[in-house]
PDB file of C-alpha atoms in Angstrom:
ATOM      1  CA  MET A 651      -9.687   1.712  -3.753  1.00 90.00           C
ATOM      2  CA  LEU A 652     -10.174  -2.457  -4.592  1.00 94.00           C
ATOM      3  CA  PHE A 653     -12.421  -4.518  -6.718  1.00 96.00           C
ATOM      4  CA  ASN A 654     -13.282  -7.334  -7.243  1.00 94.00           C
ATOM      5  CA  ARG A 655     -12.829 -10.382  -9.461  1.00 94.00           C
ATOM      6  CA  SER A 656     -13.190 -14.374  -9.007  1.00 94.00           C
ATOM      7  CA  LYS A 657     -10.938 -16.237 -11.672  1.00 94.00           C
ATOM      8  CA  SER A 658      -8.116 -17.421 -10.935  1.00 94.00           C
ATOM      9  CA  TYR A 659      -5.057 -17.354 -13.017  1.00 96.00           C
ATOM     10  CA  ASP A 660      -2.042 -19.658 -13.411  1.00 96.00           C
ATOM     11  CA  ASP A 661       1.532 -18.747 -14.083  1.00 97.00           C
ATOM     12  CA  ILE A 662       3.353 -20.105 -16.801  1.00 94.00           C
ATOM     13  CA  ILE A 663       5.226 -22.724 -15.574  1.00 94.00           C
ATOM     14  CA  PRO A 664       8.440 -23.487 -16.581  1.00 95.00           C
ATOM     15  CA  ALA A 665       8.727 -19.601 -16.865  1.00 96.00           C
ATOM     16  CA  LEU A 666      10.304 -17.726 -19.644  1.00 95.00           C
ATOM     17  CA  ASP A 667      14.626 -17.580 -19.437  1.00 94.00           C
ATOM     18  CA  VAL A 668      14.308 -13.148 -18.554  1.00 94.00           C
ATOM     19  CA  LYS A 669      17.519 -12.708 -19.987  1.00 92.00           C
ATOM     20  CA  LYS A 670      15.427 -14.126 -23.961  1.00 93.00           C
ATOM     21  CA  LEU A 671      12.235 -12.706 -23.106  1.00 94.00           C
ATOM     22  CA  ILE A 672      14.239  -8.979 -22.521  1.00 94.00           C
ATOM     23  CA  MET A 673      15.796  -9.363 -26.350  1.00 93.00           C
ATOM     24  CA  LEU A 674      13.068 -10.235 -28.049  1.00 92.00           C
ATOM     25  CA  VAL A 675      11.223  -7.871 -26.446  1.00 93.00           C
ATOM     26  CA  LYS A 676      13.757  -5.298 -27.100  1.00 94.00           C
ATOM     27  CA  LYS A 677      13.227  -6.877 -30.981  1.00 93.00           C
ATOM     28  CA  LEU A 678       9.854  -5.653 -30.377  1.00 93.00           C
ATOM     29  CA  LEU A 679       9.639  -2.248 -28.803  1.00 96.00           C
ATOM     30  CA  PRO A 680       9.001  -0.561 -31.698  1.00 97.00           C
ATOM     31  CA  ASP A 681       5.531  -1.953 -31.426  1.00 96.00           C
ATOM     32  CA  VAL A 682       5.060  -2.182 -27.609  1.00 96.00           C
ATOM     33  CA  VAL A 683       5.331   1.313 -27.889  1.00 97.00           C
ATOM     34  CA  PHE A 684       3.559   1.896 -30.502  1.00 97.00           C
ATOM     35  CA  ASN A 685       0.774   0.509 -28.971  1.00 97.00           C
ATOM     36  CA  MET A 686       1.052   1.683 -25.771  1.00 96.00           C
ATOM     37  CA  ALA A 687       0.907   5.035 -27.545  1.00 96.00           C
ATOM     38  CA  SER A 688      -1.761   4.853 -30.239  1.00 96.00           C
ATOM     39  CA  LEU A 689      -4.072   3.941 -27.605  1.00 94.00           C
ATOM     40  CA  GLU A 690      -3.909   7.522 -25.685  1.00 93.00           C
ATOM     41  CA  GLY A 691      -4.540   8.782 -29.143  1.00 93.00           C
ATOM     42  CA  ASN A 692      -1.145   9.138 -30.248  1.00 95.00           C
ATOM     43  CA  PRO A 693      -1.442   9.648 -34.027  1.00 96.00           C
ATOM     44  CA  PHE A 694       2.138   7.881 -35.162  1.00 96.00           C
ATOM     45  CA  THR A 695       1.619   4.970 -37.415  1.00 96.00           C
ATOM     46  CA  TYR A 696       3.573   2.227 -36.506  1.00 96.00           C
ATOM     47  CA  PRO A 697       6.102   2.694 -39.686  1.00 97.00           C
ATOM     48  CA  GLU A 698       6.429   5.966 -38.466  1.00 97.00           C
ATOM     49  CA  VAL A 699       7.149   4.908 -34.414  1.00 97.00           C
ATOM     50  CA  GLN A 700       9.511   2.594 -36.092  1.00 96.00           C
ATOM     51  CA  THR A 701      11.497   5.280 -38.208  1.00 96.00           C
ATOM     52  CA  LEU A 702      11.864   7.733 -34.756  1.00 96.00           C
ATOM     53  CA  LEU A 703      13.339   5.318 -32.704  1.00 95.00           C
ATOM     54  CA  ASP A 704      15.972   4.565 -35.287  1.00 93.00           C
ATOM     55  CA  GLY A 705      17.006   7.955 -35.174  1.00 92.00           C
ATOM     56  CA  ILE A 706      15.380   9.661 -38.168  1.00 93.00           C
ATOM     57  CA  THR A 707      12.647  12.724 -37.525  1.00 87.00           C
ATOM     58  CA  ILE A 708       9.263  12.415 -38.749  1.00 87.00           C
ATOM     59  CA  GLY A 709       7.678  15.284 -39.812  1.00 87.00           C
ATOM     60  CA  GLY A 710       4.019  16.760 -40.274  1.00 88.00           C
ATOM     61  CA  HIS A 711       3.006  15.818 -36.418  1.00 91.00           C
ATOM     62  CA  LYS A 712       3.403  17.575 -32.882  1.00 93.00           C
ATOM     63  CA  VAL A 713       6.120  17.817 -30.675  1.00 93.00           C
ATOM     64  CA  SER A 714       4.204  16.740 -27.915  1.00 94.00           C
ATOM     65  CA  ASP A 715       3.085  13.478 -30.215  1.00 95.00           C
ATOM     66  CA  GLU A 716       6.714  12.906 -30.670  1.00 95.00           C
ATOM     67  CA  GLN A 717       8.115  13.439 -27.829  1.00 95.00           C
ATOM     68  CA  GLN A 718       5.237  11.094 -25.550  1.00 96.00           C
ATOM     69  CA  ILE A 719       6.580   8.676 -28.032  1.00 96.00           C
ATOM     70  CA  PHE A 720      10.102   9.442 -27.357  1.00 96.00           C
ATOM     71  CA  SER A 721       8.985   8.995 -23.264  1.00 97.00           C
ATOM     72  CA  ILE A 722       7.134   5.436 -23.338  1.00 97.00           C
ATOM     73  CA  ARG A 723      10.428   4.176 -24.942  1.00 97.00           C
ATOM     74  CA  ASN A 724      13.017   5.850 -21.620  1.00 97.00           C
ATOM     75  CA  ALA A 725       9.986   4.523 -19.589  1.00 97.00           C
ATOM     76  CA  TRP A 726      11.024   0.637 -21.519  1.00 97.00           C
ATOM     77  CA  ASN A 727      14.698   1.083 -21.270  1.00 96.00           C
ATOM     78  CA  TYR A 728      14.441   1.982 -17.650  1.00 96.00           C
ATOM     79  CA  LEU A 729      11.808  -1.336 -16.712  1.00 96.00           C
ATOM     80  CA  PHE A 730      14.768  -3.227 -18.300  1.00 95.00           C
ATOM     81  CA  ASP A 731      17.696  -1.776 -16.239  1.00 93.00           C
ATOM     82  CA  LEU A 732      15.474  -2.802 -12.934  1.00 93.00           C
ATOM     83  CA  VAL A 733      14.912  -6.234 -14.588  1.00 93.00           C
ATOM     84  CA  TYR A 734      19.046  -6.193 -14.823  1.00 88.00           C
ATOM     85  CA  LYS A 735      20.137  -5.102 -12.068  1.00 84.00           C
ATOM     86  CA  ASN A 736      17.499  -8.154 -10.165  1.00 76.00           C
ATOM     87  CA  ASP A 737      17.681  -6.851  -6.885  1.00 71.00           C
ATOM     88  CA  LEU A 738      14.156  -5.878  -6.551  1.00 79.00           C
ATOM     89  CA  SER A 739      11.514  -6.437  -3.876  1.00 82.00           C
ATOM     90  CA  LEU A 740       7.779  -6.913  -4.491  1.00 85.00           C
ATOM     91  CA  ASP A 741       7.038  -4.423  -1.159  1.00 89.00           C
ATOM     92  CA  THR A 742       5.301  -1.162  -0.246  1.00 92.00           C
ATOM     93  CA  SER A 743       8.196   1.318  -0.318  1.00 92.00           C
ATOM     94  CA  SER A 744       9.714   0.097  -3.529  1.00 92.00           C
ATOM     95  CA  LEU A 745       6.481  -0.452  -5.703  1.00 95.00           C
ATOM     96  CA  TYR A 746       5.589   3.427  -4.330  1.00 96.00           C
ATOM     97  CA  SER A 747       9.011   4.337  -5.309  1.00 95.00           C
ATOM     98  CA  ILE A 748       9.144   2.696  -8.802  1.00 96.00           C
ATOM     99  CA  PHE A 749       5.317   3.952  -9.538  1.00 97.00           C
ATOM    100  CA  ASN A 750       6.482   7.304  -9.094  1.00 97.00           C
ATOM    101  CA  LYS A 751       9.811   7.262 -11.550  1.00 97.00           C
ATOM    102  CA  PHE A 752       7.733   5.497 -14.548  1.00 98.00           C
ATOM    103  CA  ASN A 753       4.870   8.208 -14.064  1.00 98.00           C
ATOM    104  CA  ASN A 754       7.485  11.271 -13.965  1.00 97.00           C
ATOM    105  CA  ILE A 755       9.296   9.600 -17.063  1.00 97.00           C
ATOM    106  CA  VAL A 756       6.077   9.292 -19.305  1.00 96.00           C
ATOM    107  CA  ALA A 757       4.196  12.105 -17.946  1.00 95.00           C
ATOM    108  CA  LYS A 758       6.726  14.539 -16.983  1.00 89.00           C
ATOM    109  CA  ASP A 759       5.756  16.667 -20.695  1.00 83.00           C
ATOM    110  CA  GLU A 760       1.672  16.266 -20.428  1.00 88.00           C
ATOM    111  CA  ALA A 761       1.240  17.184 -17.172  1.00 84.00           C
ATOM    112  CA  LEU A 762       1.501  20.009 -14.447  1.00 83.00           C
ATOM    113  CA  ILE A 763       3.240  17.461 -11.853  1.00 93.00           C
ATOM    114  CA  SER A 764       4.261  13.876 -12.644  1.00 95.00           C
ATOM    115  CA  GLY A 765       6.200  11.590 -10.493  1.00 96.00           C
ATOM    116  CA  ILE A 766       4.341  12.413  -7.368  1.00 97.00           C
ATOM    117  CA  PHE A 767       0.330  11.729  -6.425  1.00 98.00           C
ATOM    118  CA  ARG A 768      -1.685  14.763  -7.607  1.00 96.00           C
ATOM    119  CA  THR A 769      -2.774  17.011  -5.586  1.00 96.00           C
ATOM    120  CA  GLY A 770      -6.393  17.779  -6.541  1.00 95.00           C
ATOM    121  CA  GLN A 771      -9.606  15.435  -8.116  1.00 95.00           C
ATOM    122  CA  VAL A 772      -9.975  14.275 -11.308  1.00 95.00           C
ATOM    123  CA  ARG A 773     -11.905  12.751 -13.392  1.00 93.00           C
ATOM    124  CA  ILE A 774     -12.848   9.458 -16.190  1.00 94.00           C
ATOM    125  CA  ALA A 775     -14.139  10.533 -19.437  1.00 90.00           C
ATOM    126  CA  GLY A 776     -17.612   8.281 -20.294  1.00 91.00           C
ATOM    127  CA  THR A 777     -18.383   7.541 -16.580  1.00 92.00           C
ATOM    128  CA  ASP A 778     -19.695   8.474 -13.461  1.00 91.00           C
ATOM    129  CA  PHE A 779     -17.336   7.348 -11.268  1.00 94.00           C
ATOM    130  CA  ILE A 780     -15.178   9.603  -9.269  1.00 95.00           C
ATOM    131  CA  PRO A 781     -11.524   8.649  -8.530  1.00 97.00           C
ATOM    132  CA  PRO A 782     -10.640   8.809  -4.272  1.00 97.00           C
ATOM    133  CA  ARG A 783      -9.830  12.342  -3.286  1.00 97.00           C
ATOM    134  CA  ALA A 784      -6.057  13.094  -3.547  1.00 97.00           C
ATOM    135  CA  GLU A 785      -5.323  13.334   0.140  1.00 97.00           C
ATOM    136  CA  GLU A 786      -6.263   9.431   0.594  1.00 98.00           C
ATOM    137  CA  LEU A 787      -3.967   8.254  -1.970  1.00 98.00           C
ATOM    138  CA  GLU A 788      -1.310   7.572   0.276  1.00 97.00           C
ATOM    139  CA  SER A 789      -3.091   5.932   2.991  1.00 97.00           C
ATOM    140  CA  ILE A 790      -4.829   3.974  -0.090  1.00 97.00           C
ATOM    141  CA  PHE A 791      -1.565   2.999  -1.256  1.00 97.00           C
ATOM    142  CA  LYS A 792       0.272   2.098   1.960  1.00 96.00           C
ATOM    143  CA  ASN A 793      -3.144  -0.078   3.056  1.00 97.00           C
ATOM    144  CA  GLU A 794      -4.042  -1.860   0.380  1.00 97.00           C
ATOM    145  CA  LEU A 795      -0.972  -2.395  -1.813  1.00 96.00           C
ATOM    146  CA  PRO A 796      -0.035  -5.025   0.894  1.00 96.00           C
ATOM    147  CA  GLN A 797      -3.808  -6.571   0.334  1.00 96.00           C
ATOM    148  CA  LEU A 798      -3.492  -6.854  -3.070  1.00 95.00           C
ATOM    149  CA  ILE A 799      -0.090  -8.706  -3.231  1.00 95.00           C
ATOM    150  CA  GLU A 800      -1.929 -11.029  -0.495  1.00 95.00           C
ATOM    151  CA  ARG A 801      -4.485 -12.439  -2.362  1.00 95.00           C
ATOM    152  CA  CYS A 802      -3.307 -12.649  -5.883  1.00 96.00           C
ATOM    153  CA  LYS A 803      -2.575 -16.158  -6.088  1.00 95.00           C
ATOM    154  CA  SER A 804      -0.049 -16.126  -9.419  1.00 97.00           C
ATOM    155  CA  LYS A 805       2.205 -13.267 -10.678  1.00 96.00           C
ATOM    156  CA  THR A 806       0.273 -12.859 -13.613  1.00 97.00           C
ATOM    157  CA  GLU A 807      -2.874 -12.272 -11.600  1.00 97.00           C
ATOM    158  CA  LEU A 808      -0.564  -9.216  -9.658  1.00 97.00           C
ATOM    159  CA  ALA A 809       0.515  -7.768 -12.950  1.00 97.00           C
ATOM    160  CA  PHE A 810      -2.680  -7.368 -14.417  1.00 98.00           C
ATOM    161  CA  GLU A 811      -4.459  -6.262 -10.803  1.00 97.00           C
ATOM    162  CA  ILE A 812      -1.973  -3.564 -10.372  1.00 97.00           C
ATOM    163  CA  PHE A 813      -2.152  -2.858 -13.787  1.00 98.00           C
ATOM    164  CA  LEU A 814      -6.633  -2.189 -12.849  1.00 98.00           C
ATOM    165  CA  TRP A 815      -5.411  -0.826  -9.340  1.00 98.00           C
ATOM    166  CA  GLY A 816      -3.691   2.069 -10.989  1.00 98.00           C
ATOM    167  CA  ALA A 817      -6.149   2.881 -13.280  1.00 97.00           C
ATOM    168  CA  LEU A 818      -8.499   2.693 -11.100  1.00 97.00           C
ATOM    169  CA  ASN A 819      -7.231   4.719  -8.104  1.00 98.00           C
ATOM    170  CA  GLN A 820      -5.636   7.191 -10.708  1.00 97.00           C
ATOM    171  CA  PHE A 821      -2.720   8.363  -8.097  1.00 98.00           C
ATOM    172  CA  TYR A 822      -1.483  10.418 -10.666  1.00 97.00           C
ATOM    173  CA  TYR A 823      -2.753  13.613 -13.172  1.00 96.00           C
ATOM    174  CA  ASP A 824      -1.931  11.826 -16.124  1.00 95.00           C
ATOM    175  CA  GLY A 825      -0.625   8.648 -17.566  1.00 95.00           C
ATOM    176  CA  ASN A 826      -2.235   6.230 -14.963  1.00 97.00           C
ATOM    177  CA  LYS A 827      -2.709   3.550 -16.971  1.00 96.00           C
ATOM    178  CA  ARG A 828       1.613   3.833 -18.800  1.00 97.00           C
ATOM    179  CA  THR A 829       2.303   3.927 -15.710  1.00 98.00           C
ATOM    180  CA  SER A 830       0.319   0.952 -14.011  1.00 98.00           C
ATOM    181  CA  ARG A 831       0.922  -1.229 -16.662  1.00 97.00           C
ATOM    182  CA  LEU A 832       5.066  -0.420 -16.867  1.00 98.00           C
ATOM    183  CA  VAL A 833       5.108  -1.908 -13.181  1.00 97.00           C
ATOM    184  CA  SER A 834       2.990  -4.679 -14.520  1.00 97.00           C
ATOM    185  CA  ASN A 835       5.178  -5.824 -17.287  1.00 97.00           C
ATOM    186  CA  MET A 836       7.733  -5.584 -14.840  1.00 96.00           C
ATOM    187  CA  ILE A 837       6.246  -8.069 -13.064  1.00 96.00           C
ATOM    188  CA  LEU A 838       5.765 -10.134 -15.573  1.00 97.00           C
ATOM    189  CA  ILE A 839       8.854  -9.722 -17.188  1.00 96.00           C
ATOM    190  CA  LEU A 840      10.914  -9.990 -13.860  1.00 95.00           C
ATOM    191  CA  ASN A 841       9.258 -13.548 -12.914  1.00 95.00           C
ATOM    192  CA  GLY A 842       9.289 -14.919 -17.036  1.00 96.00           C
ATOM    193  CA  GLN A 843       5.822 -14.663 -17.482  1.00 97.00           C
ATOM    194  CA  GLY A 844       5.493 -12.344 -21.412  1.00 96.00           C
ATOM    195  CA  ILE A 845       4.798  -9.354 -21.566  1.00 96.00           C
ATOM    196  CA  PHE A 846       1.643  -6.714 -21.401  1.00 96.00           C
ATOM    197  CA  ASN A 847       0.797  -5.788 -24.907  1.00 96.00           C
ATOM    198  CA  ILE A 848      -2.563  -3.988 -25.504  1.00 96.00           C
ATOM    199  CA  LYS A 849      -3.196  -4.314 -29.379  1.00 96.00           C
ATOM    200  CA  ALA A 850      -4.074  -0.833 -31.554  1.00 95.00           C
ATOM    201  CA  LYS A 851      -6.702  -2.933 -33.107  1.00 95.00           C
ATOM    202  CA  ASP A 852      -8.154  -3.689 -29.803  1.00 97.00           C
ATOM    203  CA  ARG A 853      -8.100   0.096 -28.654  1.00 95.00           C
ATOM    204  CA  LEU A 854     -12.422  -0.456 -28.595  1.00 96.00           C
ATOM    205  CA  GLN A 855     -12.953  -3.333 -26.593  1.00 97.00           C
ATOM    206  CA  PHE A 856     -10.370  -2.401 -24.079  1.00 97.00           C
ATOM    207  CA  ASN A 857     -12.168   1.269 -24.073  1.00 96.00           C
ATOM    208  CA  THR A 858     -15.560  -0.264 -23.616  1.00 97.00           C
ATOM    209  CA  LEU A 859     -14.453  -2.573 -21.074  1.00 98.00           C
ATOM    210  CA  MET A 860     -12.402  -0.414 -19.058  1.00 97.00           C
ATOM    211  CA  LEU A 861     -15.814   1.655 -18.532  1.00 97.00           C
ATOM    212  CA  GLU A 862     -17.465  -1.579 -17.472  1.00 97.00           C
ATOM    213  CA  PHE A 863     -14.624  -2.105 -14.423  1.00 97.00           C
ATOM    214  CA  TYR A 864     -14.887   1.902 -13.316  1.00 97.00           C
ATOM    215  CA  ASN A 865     -18.784   1.519 -13.440  1.00 95.00           C
ATOM    216  CA  THR A 866     -18.876  -1.875 -11.604  1.00 96.00           C
ATOM    217  CA  ARG A 867     -15.530  -2.092 -10.203  1.00 96.00           C
ATOM    218  CA  LYS A 868     -15.998  -5.649 -10.901  1.00 96.00           C
ATOM    219  CA  ALA A 869     -12.946  -7.136 -13.093  1.00 97.00           C
ATOM    220  CA  ASP A 870     -13.852 -10.693 -14.484  1.00 97.00           C
ATOM    221  CA  ASN A 871     -14.437  -9.498 -17.761  1.00 98.00           C
ATOM    222  CA  ILE A 872     -11.097  -6.625 -18.906  1.00 98.00           C
ATOM    223  CA  PHE A 873      -9.704  -9.154 -16.675  1.00 97.00           C
ATOM    224  CA  GLU A 874     -10.206 -12.219 -18.783  1.00 97.00           C
ATOM    225  CA  PHE A 875     -10.018  -9.586 -21.762  1.00 98.00           C
ATOM    226  CA  LEU A 876      -6.003  -9.285 -20.702  1.00 97.00           C
ATOM    227  CA  HIS A 877      -4.988 -12.624 -20.155  1.00 96.00           C
ATOM    228  CA  SER A 878      -6.443 -13.479 -23.699  1.00 96.00           C
ATOM    229  CA  ASN A 879      -5.848 -10.662 -25.564  1.00 96.00           C
ATOM    230  CA  CYS A 880      -2.773  -8.771 -24.420  1.00 97.00           C
ATOM    231  CA  LEU A 881      -0.282 -11.140 -22.117  1.00 96.00           C
ATOM    232  CA  GLU A 882       2.399 -12.362 -25.548  1.00 93.00           C
ATOM    233  CA  ILE A 883       4.428 -15.097 -24.612  1.00 88.00           C
ATOM    234  CA  TYR A 884       8.141 -15.442 -26.308  1.00 77.00           C
TER     235      TYR A 884
END
């Protein structure tokens, strides 16, 4: 299902150099991984994430929490590979495969099935909103994504709309926001528009605005928050 939004957002002109942007993001990867994991309730601190990604084991944590850190790191490395190849096509067929690949990376140890659309109903905690039925998901992806691409006037709009659209429809049993955020970042980086990084310190505001979005399907408030607080330009 789609949602409503009234305000427009322009791209950065001139666009950032993509190779330099990737180099900067790689240097900041522990921060990006930490923030993404923190939104999932992962207890690893930033220094612990930094140490773990340097190859040093951290004691006192569940194996599942450690694996989640590595999975997010691996998904970002896949993102970098996609952008480096520079042969991406933002069409429905290509994005379908990319969505599934990202989900398979980030959710394979957390969900009963990953990398394919869910086969049963799910709920979102804290809201009465009910995501689409499983049998509707293929049709929603195929029919709505072209509409979403068409209505976005900039790649920045497209990146954030894809994130919200993926979170709203809950295509997978788990990892929906991580999956959609990685696709969003792929679009932003590919087009030299910065990166999408929700800070751990903004978790309460983000969660509150997302619940409002689920309940109303009105995206103006969450969209403004994402653009003002989560779009990092280097």
